[in-house]
JSON list of C-alpha atoms in Angstrom, two decimals:
[
{"chain": "A", "resi": 1, "resn": "MET", "atom": "CA", "xyz": [0.12, -0.01, -0.18]},
{"chain": "A", "resi": 2, "resn": "ASP", "atom": "CA", "xyz": [1.24, 3.61, -1.02]},
{"chain": "A", "resi": 3, "resn": "PHE", "atom": "CA", "xyz": [1.00, 6.42, 1.48]},
{"chain": "A", "resi": 4, "resn": "SER", "atom": "CA", "xyz": [-1.72, 8.51, -0.83]},
{"chain": "A", "resi": 5, "resn": "SER", "atom": "CA", "xyz": [-3.46, 5.37, 0.00]},
{"chain": "A", "resi": 6, "resn": "VAL", "atom": "CA", "xyz": [-2.95, 5.52, 3.41]},
{"chain": "A", "resi": 7, "resn": "TRP", "atom": "CA", "xyz": [-3.91, 8.97, 3.58]},
{"chain": "A", "resi": 8, "resn": "ASP", "atom": "CA", "xyz": [-7.62, 8.47, 1.85]},
{"chain": "A", "resi": 9, "resn": "LEU", "atom": "CA", "xyz": [-8.16, 6.11, 4.60]},
{"chain": "A", "resi": 10, "resn": "VAL", "atom": "CA", "xyz": [-7.43, 8.81, 7.24]},
{"chain": "A", "resi": 11, "resn": "LEU", "atom": "CA", "xyz": [-9.33, 11.11, 5.45]},
{"chain": "A", "resi": 12, "resn": "LYS", "atom": "CA", "xyz": [-12.39, 8.57, 5.02]},
{"chain": "A", "resi": 13, "resn": "ASN", "atom": "CA", "xyz": [-12.02, 7.24, 8.91]},
{"chain": "A", "resi": 14, "resn": "ALA", "atom": "CA", "xyz": [-12.31, 10.83, 10.29]},
{"chain": "A", "resi": 15, "resn": "GLY", "atom": "CA", "xyz": [-15.00, 10.57, 13.36]},
{"chain": "A", "resi": 16, "resn": "GLN", "atom": "CA", "xyz": [-14.42, 7.30, 13.86]},
{"chain": "A", "resi": 17, "resn": "THR", "atom": "CA", "xyz": [-13.36, 5.87, 17.80]},
{"chain": "A", "resi": 18, "resn": "PHE", "atom": "CA", "xyz": [-9.57, 5.31, 17.83]},
{"chain": "A", "resi": 19, "resn": "TYR", "atom": "CA", "xyz": [-8.01, 3.44, 21.07]},
{"chain": "A", "resi": 20, "resn": "THR", "atom": "CA", "xyz": [-4.35, 4.50, 22.13]},
{"chain": "A", "resi": 21, "resn": "VAL", "atom": "CA", "xyz": [-2.34, 1.49, 23.19]},
{"chain": "A", "resi": 22, "resn": "THR", "atom": "CA", "xyz": [-2.84, 2.48, 26.99]},
{"chain": "A", "resi": 23, "resn": "GLY", "atom": "CA", "xyz": [-6.86, 1.89, 25.91]},
{"chain": "A", "resi": 24, "resn": "LEU", "atom": "CA", "xyz": [-7.44, 5.96, 25.70]},
{"chain": "A", "resi": 25, "resn": "PRO", "atom": "CA", "xyz": [-10.39, 6.43, 23.36]},
{"chain": "A", "resi": 26, "resn": "PHE", "atom": "CA", "xyz": [-9.75, 9.27, 20.88]},
{"chain": "A", "resi": 27, "resn": "THR", "atom": "CA", "xyz": [-11.69, 10.58, 17.26]},
{"chain": "A", "resi": 28, "resn": "TYR", "atom": "CA", "xyz": [-10.09, 13.12, 14.97]},
{"chain": "A", "resi": 29, "resn": "GLN", "atom": "CA", "xyz": [-11.30, 15.51, 12.63]},
{"chain": "A", "resi": 30, "resn": "VAL", "atom": "CA", "xyz": [-9.18, 16.29, 9.21]},
{"chain": "A", "resi": 31, "resn": "GLN", "atom": "CA", "xyz": [-9.05, 20.04, 8.11]},
{"chain": "A", "resi": 32, "resn": "ASP", "atom": "CA", "xyz": [-6.48, 21.01, 5.51]},
{"chain": "A", "resi": 33, "resn": "ASP", "atom": "CA", "xyz": [-4.34, 17.93, 5.74]},
{"chain": "A", "resi": 34, "resn": "VAL", "atom": "CA", "xyz": [-3.94, 18.60, 9.81]},
{"chain": "A", "resi": 35, "resn": "VAL", "atom": "CA", "xyz": [-5.20, 16.06, 11.82]},
{"chain": "A", "resi": 36, "resn": "ARG", "atom": "CA", "xyz": [-6.69, 17.36, 15.33]},
{"chain": "A", "resi": 37, "resn": "THR", "atom": "CA", "xyz": [-7.43, 14.71, 17.98]},
{"chain": "A", "resi": 38, "resn": "SER", "atom": "CA", "xyz": [-10.62, 14.88, 20.15]},
{"chain": "A", "resi": 39, "resn": "ARG", "atom": "CA", "xyz": [-7.85, 14.34, 23.14]},
{"chain": "A", "resi": 40, "resn": "THR", "atom": "CA", "xyz": [-5.11, 17.11, 22.57]},
{"chain": "A", "resi": 41, "resn": "ASN", "atom": "CA", "xyz": [-4.60, 20.16, 20.64]},
{"chain": "A", "resi": 42, "resn": "TYR", "atom": "CA", "xyz": [-1.96, 18.98, 18.82]},
{"chain": "A", "resi": 43, "resn": "ARG", "atom": "CA", "xyz": [-1.15, 19.66, 15.11]},
{"chain": "A", "resi": 44, "resn": "LEU", "atom": "CA", "xyz": [-0.84, 15.88, 13.34]},
{"chain": "A", "resi": 45, "resn": "THR", "atom": "CA", "xyz": [0.05, 16.92, 9.91]},
{"chain": "A", "resi": 46, "resn": "LYS", "atom": "CA", "xyz": [-0.06, 14.87, 6.72]},
{"chain": "A", "resi": 47, "resn": "ARG", "atom": "CA", "xyz": [3.99, 14.77, 6.72]},
{"chain": "A", "resi": 48, "resn": "ASP", "atom": "CA", "xyz": [3.83, 13.57, 10.14]},
{"chain": "A", "resi": 49, "resn": "PHE", "atom": "CA", "xyz": [1.84, 10.67, 9.19]},
{"chain": "A", "resi": 50, "resn": "GLU", "atom": "CA", "xyz": [3.65, 9.97, 6.08]},
{"chain": "A", "resi": 51, "resn": "LYS", "atom": "CA", "xyz": [6.98, 9.74, 8.26]},
{"chain": "A", "resi": 52, "resn": "ALA", "atom": "CA", "xyz": [5.39, 7.38, 10.76]},
{"chain": "A", "resi": 53, "resn": "PHE", "atom": "CA", "xyz": [3.89, 5.07, 7.60]},
{"chain": "A", "resi": 54, "resn": "GLU", "atom": "CA", "xyz": [7.80, 4.71, 6.64]},
{"chain": "A", "resi": 55, "resn": "ARG", "atom": "CA", "xyz": [8.41, 3.22, 9.52]},
{"chain": "A", "resi": 56, "resn": "MET", "atom": "CA", "xyz": [5.51, 0.77, 10.11]},
{"chain": "A", "resi": 57, "resn": "PRO", "atom": "CA", "xyz": [5.00, -1.95, 11.06]},
{"chain": "A", "resi": 58, "resn": "LEU", "atom": "CA", "xyz": [5.62, -1.07, 14.87]},
{"chain": "A", "resi": 59, "resn": "SER", "atom": "CA", "xyz": [4.67, -2.92, 18.14]},
{"chain": "A", "resi": 60, "resn": "GLY", "atom": "CA", "xyz": [3.81, 0.33, 19.70]},
{"chain": "A", "resi": 61, "resn": "PRO", "atom": "CA", "xyz": [4.41, 4.33, 19.43]},
{"chain": "A", "resi": 62, "resn": "GLY", "atom": "CA", "xyz": [7.91, 4.43, 21.39]},
{"chain": "A", "resi": 63, "resn": "PRO", "atom": "CA", "xyz": [9.67, 4.44, 17.77]},
{"chain": "A", "resi": 64, "resn": "LEU", "atom": "CA", "xyz": [7.52, 7.16, 16.84]},
{"chain": "A", "resi": 65, "resn": "ASN", "atom": "CA", "xyz": [8.91, 9.65, 19.43]},
{"chain": "A", "resi": 66, "resn": "ASP", "atom": "CA", "xyz": [11.81, 11.40, 17.68]},
{"chain": "A", "resi": 67, "resn": "ILE", "atom": "CA", "xyz": [9.76, 12.10, 14.59]},
{"chain": "A", "resi": 68, "resn": "VAL", "atom": "CA", "xyz": [6.02, 13.05, 14.96]},
{"chain": "A", "resi": 69, "resn": "ARG", "atom": "CA", "xyz": [3.99, 14.94, 17.68]},
{"chain": "A", "resi": 70, "resn": "GLY", "atom": "CA", "xyz": [1.32, 12.80, 19.20]},
{"chain": "A", "resi": 71, "resn": "PRO", "atom": "CA", "xyz": [2.92, 10.02, 18.65]},
{"chain": "A", "resi": 72, "resn": "SER", "atom": "CA", "xyz": [0.24, 7.28, 20.31]},
{"chain": "A", "resi": 73, "resn": "TYR", "atom": "CA", "xyz": [-2.35, 9.35, 18.11]},
{"chain": "A", "resi": 74, "resn": "VAL", "atom": "CA", "xyz": [-0.81, 8.73, 14.96]},
{"chain": "A", "resi": 75, "resn": "PHE", "atom": "CA", "xyz": [0.12, 5.38, 15.53]},
{"chain": "A", "resi": 76, "resn": "ALA", "atom": "CA", "xyz": [-3.40, 4.29, 17.03]},
{"chain": "A", "resi": 77, "resn": "ILE", "atom": "CA", "xyz": [-4.70, 5.37, 14.02]},
{"chain": "A", "resi": 78, "resn": "LEU", "atom": "CA", "xyz": [-1.99, 4.02, 11.35]},
{"chain": "A", "resi": 79, "resn": "ASN", "atom": "CA", "xyz": [-1.99, 1.03, 13.56]},
{"chain": "A", "resi": 80, "resn": "LYS", "atom": "CA", "xyz": [-5.71, 0.80, 12.84]},
{"chain": "A", "resi": 81, "resn": "LEU", "atom": "CA", "xyz": [-6.31, 1.37, 9.98]},
{"chain": "A", "resi": 82, "resn": "LEU", "atom": "CA", "xyz": [-2.91, -0.75, 8.02]}
]
């Protein structure tokens, strides 16, 4: 799967409930290629998701700490969609 297909899935699944590794539920909305979750005001950009996608598959969000903001949310979304 290429990243444009993954990003399409991110867009299509906005509003659905996702869960962090620790079980915290959240939803998200996308506006202008920026994801905002219901649990934080972090700006999670399309580029953040692309950088994380390049490292997938992963067993948890830890390896994303150094490359994206909100790694728990980015991981939870990608892990569920992939």
